[in-house]
XYZ file of C-alpha atoms in Angstrom:
273
model
C 109.019 132.629 115.277
C 109.479 136.035 116.715
C 107.307 139.176 115.476
C 110.532 140.733 115.095
C 112.074 137.769 112.478
C 109.561 137.307 110.988
C 108.726 141.502 110.049
C 112.583 141.175 108.830
C 112.284 138.479 106.708
C 109.384 140.067 104.548
C 111.389 143.395 104.529
C 114.219 140.202 103.264
C 111.602 139.408 100.846
C 109.954 142.433 99.513
C 113.775 144.043 98.811
C 114.666 140.466 97.258
C 111.693 140.496 94.899
C 112.133 144.275 93.905
C 115.585 143.592 92.692
C 115.199 141.359 90.564
C 112.411 142.607 89.160
C 114.379 146.231 89.395
C 116.313 143.940 87.371
C 115.143 142.116 84.622
C 113.368 145.859 83.594
C 116.940 147.503 82.951
C 118.123 143.352 80.640
C 115.141 143.555 79.126
C 114.553 147.340 77.561
C 118.393 148.110 77.564
C 119.535 149.536 74.165
C 115.441 149.488 73.116
C 114.350 153.077 72.400
C 111.734 152.199 75.484
C 114.928 152.367 77.523
C 115.835 155.881 76.533
C 111.395 156.289 77.747
C 112.155 154.686 81.297
C 114.885 157.175 82.003
C 112.637 159.529 80.731
C 109.795 158.775 83.198
C 112.536 158.339 85.540
C 113.416 161.749 85.566
C 109.450 162.812 85.587
C 109.772 160.194 88.745
C 112.145 162.023 90.702
C 109.936 165.622 89.247
C 107.311 164.951 91.059
C 108.521 163.593 93.819
C 110.245 167.328 95.510
C 107.988 169.604 93.744
C 105.330 167.790 96.161
C 108.493 167.611 98.384
C 108.518 171.702 98.395
C 104.730 171.982 97.855
C 104.496 173.221 94.768
C 100.870 173.125 94.245
C 100.120 173.645 90.059
C 102.841 171.866 89.080
C 102.279 168.765 91.008
C 98.927 168.686 90.162
C 99.804 168.511 85.844
C 101.938 166.226 86.622
C 99.670 164.174 88.531
C 97.342 164.184 85.364
C 100.181 163.060 83.892
C 100.351 159.887 85.500
C 96.461 159.589 85.106
C 97.096 159.465 81.337
C 99.905 158.029 81.083
C 98.981 154.761 82.489
C 97.767 154.015 78.822
C 100.679 155.629 77.281
C 102.954 153.194 78.545
C 101.099 150.074 77.573
C 100.883 151.386 74.786
C 104.895 152.296 74.241
C 106.216 148.886 76.302
C 104.025 146.525 74.859
C 107.449 144.648 72.914
C 108.930 144.717 76.217
C 105.622 143.303 77.885
C 104.999 140.680 76.297
C 108.477 139.492 76.103
C 108.258 138.909 80.057
C 105.559 137.979 80.083
C 106.727 135.340 77.136
C 109.134 134.411 79.836
C 107.596 134.021 82.389
C 104.407 131.915 80.988
C 108.057 129.459 80.076
C 108.924 128.866 84.195
C 106.719 125.956 85.054
C 106.055 127.293 88.206
C 105.435 130.684 87.474
C 102.753 129.283 84.232
C 101.207 126.936 87.703
C 100.840 129.742 89.105
C 98.789 132.052 86.906
C 97.048 129.496 85.075
C 96.709 126.894 87.662
C 92.930 128.730 88.558
C 91.992 128.544 84.682
C 92.897 124.672 84.386
C 91.729 123.149 87.276
C 88.846 121.591 85.156
C 92.577 119.444 83.538
C 92.589 117.676 87.073
C 89.396 116.509 87.124
C 89.156 115.312 84.056
C 92.712 113.807 85.445
C 91.131 112.399 88.040
C 88.273 110.688 86.831
C 89.506 109.051 84.076
C 92.285 107.360 87.393
C 88.982 106.282 88.908
C 86.636 105.230 86.618
C 90.169 102.805 84.827
C 90.669 101.170 88.301
C 87.145 100.165 87.790
C 86.686 99.639 84.175
C 83.660 101.741 83.209
C 83.666 103.204 79.789
C 83.829 107.006 79.345
C 84.091 109.227 76.116
C 85.279 112.818 76.888
C 85.229 115.092 74.175
C 87.739 118.127 74.760
C 86.876 121.086 72.162
C 89.853 123.391 71.570
C 89.582 125.151 68.064
C 87.055 124.065 65.474
C 83.391 124.819 66.372
C 81.614 121.210 68.412
C 77.998 122.866 68.704
C 75.565 120.395 66.023
C 77.622 117.632 68.723
C 76.568 119.699 71.334
C 72.909 120.463 70.555
C 72.779 115.684 69.526
C 73.014 115.683 73.438
C 71.703 116.216 76.798
C 72.550 120.381 77.413
C 74.472 120.947 80.951
C 76.403 124.229 80.651
C 77.810 122.929 84.445
C 81.378 123.025 85.925
C 83.311 120.299 85.290
C 84.026 118.885 88.047
C 85.278 114.446 89.247
C 82.008 113.800 90.353
C 79.119 114.813 87.555
C 81.856 112.693 85.474
C 81.674 110.682 87.462
C 78.241 110.591 87.712
C 77.267 110.570 84.465
C 79.608 107.836 83.482
C 77.622 105.531 86.290
C 76.550 102.323 84.856
C 73.540 102.926 84.913
C 73.104 105.992 84.706
C 70.902 107.576 82.014
C 73.203 109.473 80.508
C 76.223 107.135 80.261
C 75.634 106.476 76.912
C 77.103 109.061 74.096
C 80.149 111.614 74.672
C 80.579 114.633 76.648
C 81.882 117.453 75.581
C 83.691 120.025 77.282
C 84.512 123.419 75.241
C 86.656 125.639 75.712
C 86.006 127.087 79.056
C 85.799 123.604 80.606
C 83.074 123.677 81.889
C 80.853 120.812 80.590
C 78.271 121.779 78.099
C 76.783 118.140 76.945
C 76.283 114.619 78.053
C 75.113 111.828 75.722
C 76.552 113.390 72.677
C 76.722 111.723 69.397
C 80.076 111.437 67.609
C 80.160 110.557 63.902
C 82.007 107.188 63.609
C 85.298 106.183 61.549
C 84.377 104.357 58.613
C 88.226 103.309 59.071
C 88.465 99.208 58.559
C 91.322 98.242 61.185
C 89.901 100.073 63.863
C 86.902 99.310 62.997
C 87.836 95.715 63.476
C 89.939 95.985 66.436
C 87.655 98.147 68.425
C 84.228 99.318 69.826
C 81.881 101.745 69.651
C 83.476 104.449 71.636
C 86.842 103.839 70.361
C 85.395 104.834 66.873
C 83.224 107.611 67.267
C 86.222 109.435 69.281
C 88.543 108.469 66.141
C 85.224 109.557 64.177
C 85.304 113.022 65.348
C 88.497 113.035 65.620
C 89.062 113.237 61.593
C 86.739 116.386 61.551
C 87.796 117.768 64.111
C 90.307 119.305 65.794
C 89.456 118.062 69.113
C 90.712 115.966 71.923
C 89.092 113.005 73.144
C 89.253 110.633 75.338
C 87.939 107.288 76.261
C 88.368 104.775 79.227
C 87.970 101.755 78.274
C 84.795 99.299 79.552
C 86.720 95.514 79.003
C 90.780 96.538 79.623
C 90.010 99.948 81.559
C 92.650 101.433 78.923
C 92.691 105.041 79.028
C 92.998 106.119 74.779
C 93.572 109.348 72.658
C 92.464 110.071 69.819
C 93.412 113.083 67.855
C 94.020 114.112 63.897
C 92.281 110.941 62.847
C 94.810 108.630 65.541
C 94.399 106.487 68.243
C 96.536 106.238 70.741
C 95.682 103.256 72.707
C 98.793 102.731 75.269
C 98.430 106.386 76.823
C 99.332 106.593 80.064
C 97.530 108.948 82.497
C 100.465 110.489 83.281
C 101.717 111.600 79.873
C 98.757 112.469 78.964
C 98.104 115.151 81.869
C 101.289 116.925 81.088
C 100.915 116.951 77.149
C 97.316 118.768 77.701
C 98.516 120.903 80.538
C 100.813 122.341 78.308
C 98.679 122.665 75.314
C 95.634 124.342 77.718
C 99.400 126.468 79.499
C 100.506 127.123 75.452
C 96.471 128.606 75.471
C 96.261 130.504 78.061
C 99.586 132.533 77.151
C 97.857 133.496 73.897
C 94.859 134.320 74.696
C 96.737 136.947 77.480
C 99.148 138.171 74.789
C 96.730 138.795 71.608
C 93.974 140.408 74.761
C 96.899 142.752 75.572
C 97.550 144.102 71.901
C 93.825 144.157 71.626
C 93.818 147.298 74.204
C 96.504 148.324 73.115
C 95.820 148.819 70.041
C 92.338 150.505 71.501
C 95.149 152.458 72.916
C 96.776 153.657 70.095
C 93.543 154.443 68.492
C 92.620 156.835 71.245
C 95.382 158.123 71.166
C 95.229 158.623 67.405
C 91.739 160.030 68.403
């Protein structure tokens, strides 16, 4: 590709993206009070350009101070629109993947681990902590505090490894918090008759917390998932991966919106003072 063609394509893409974003902003604020604010800001933007063009020093300085202090004000004023825009962006699978793929990389490591262990019929027990704190179970095992990776998990569950027995606990941030953790065992008669200790422990923890617990059977290689006191013994890796990605993407979006609300609340308090 020639440099001239590359430059032309870059300009076209730049203009297309800018036009799309401008169109979305107009659609988002049309008919709201924020539309009036946006018009006022547009007028000030034109004034700023003209003042600089005419080299009006004092007025230019005043407008510069407004823009410096106005960024926080813009976040407060347009908070509902910003939230709505983020919500709409989050609905797009492609955008969600781009925004959260780095934070959710630990899930892919877990999926690859499950696939490997399932094919080799190596037993495993992995706990994904949710809202309910699991500190007591972390303390029952060997502390890791490490980044979750396929290599780490495979080394833990390798037969003969000193950490093989018990569960690996993954924290809400995706880090491997501890291994060889001892979990409560369910007293349900049906589970006790049909399954071994790993499956009973998975169900037991899901009965007392909102954790998602993944199990690989060393007898059949099947992947099971326990949550809310129930065991799904026939979970496919594909369906499980899709469900967990959706769960963690939703959590990441909520966390992002919550942090924006906190920032906006702090901004309102600061402006009130």
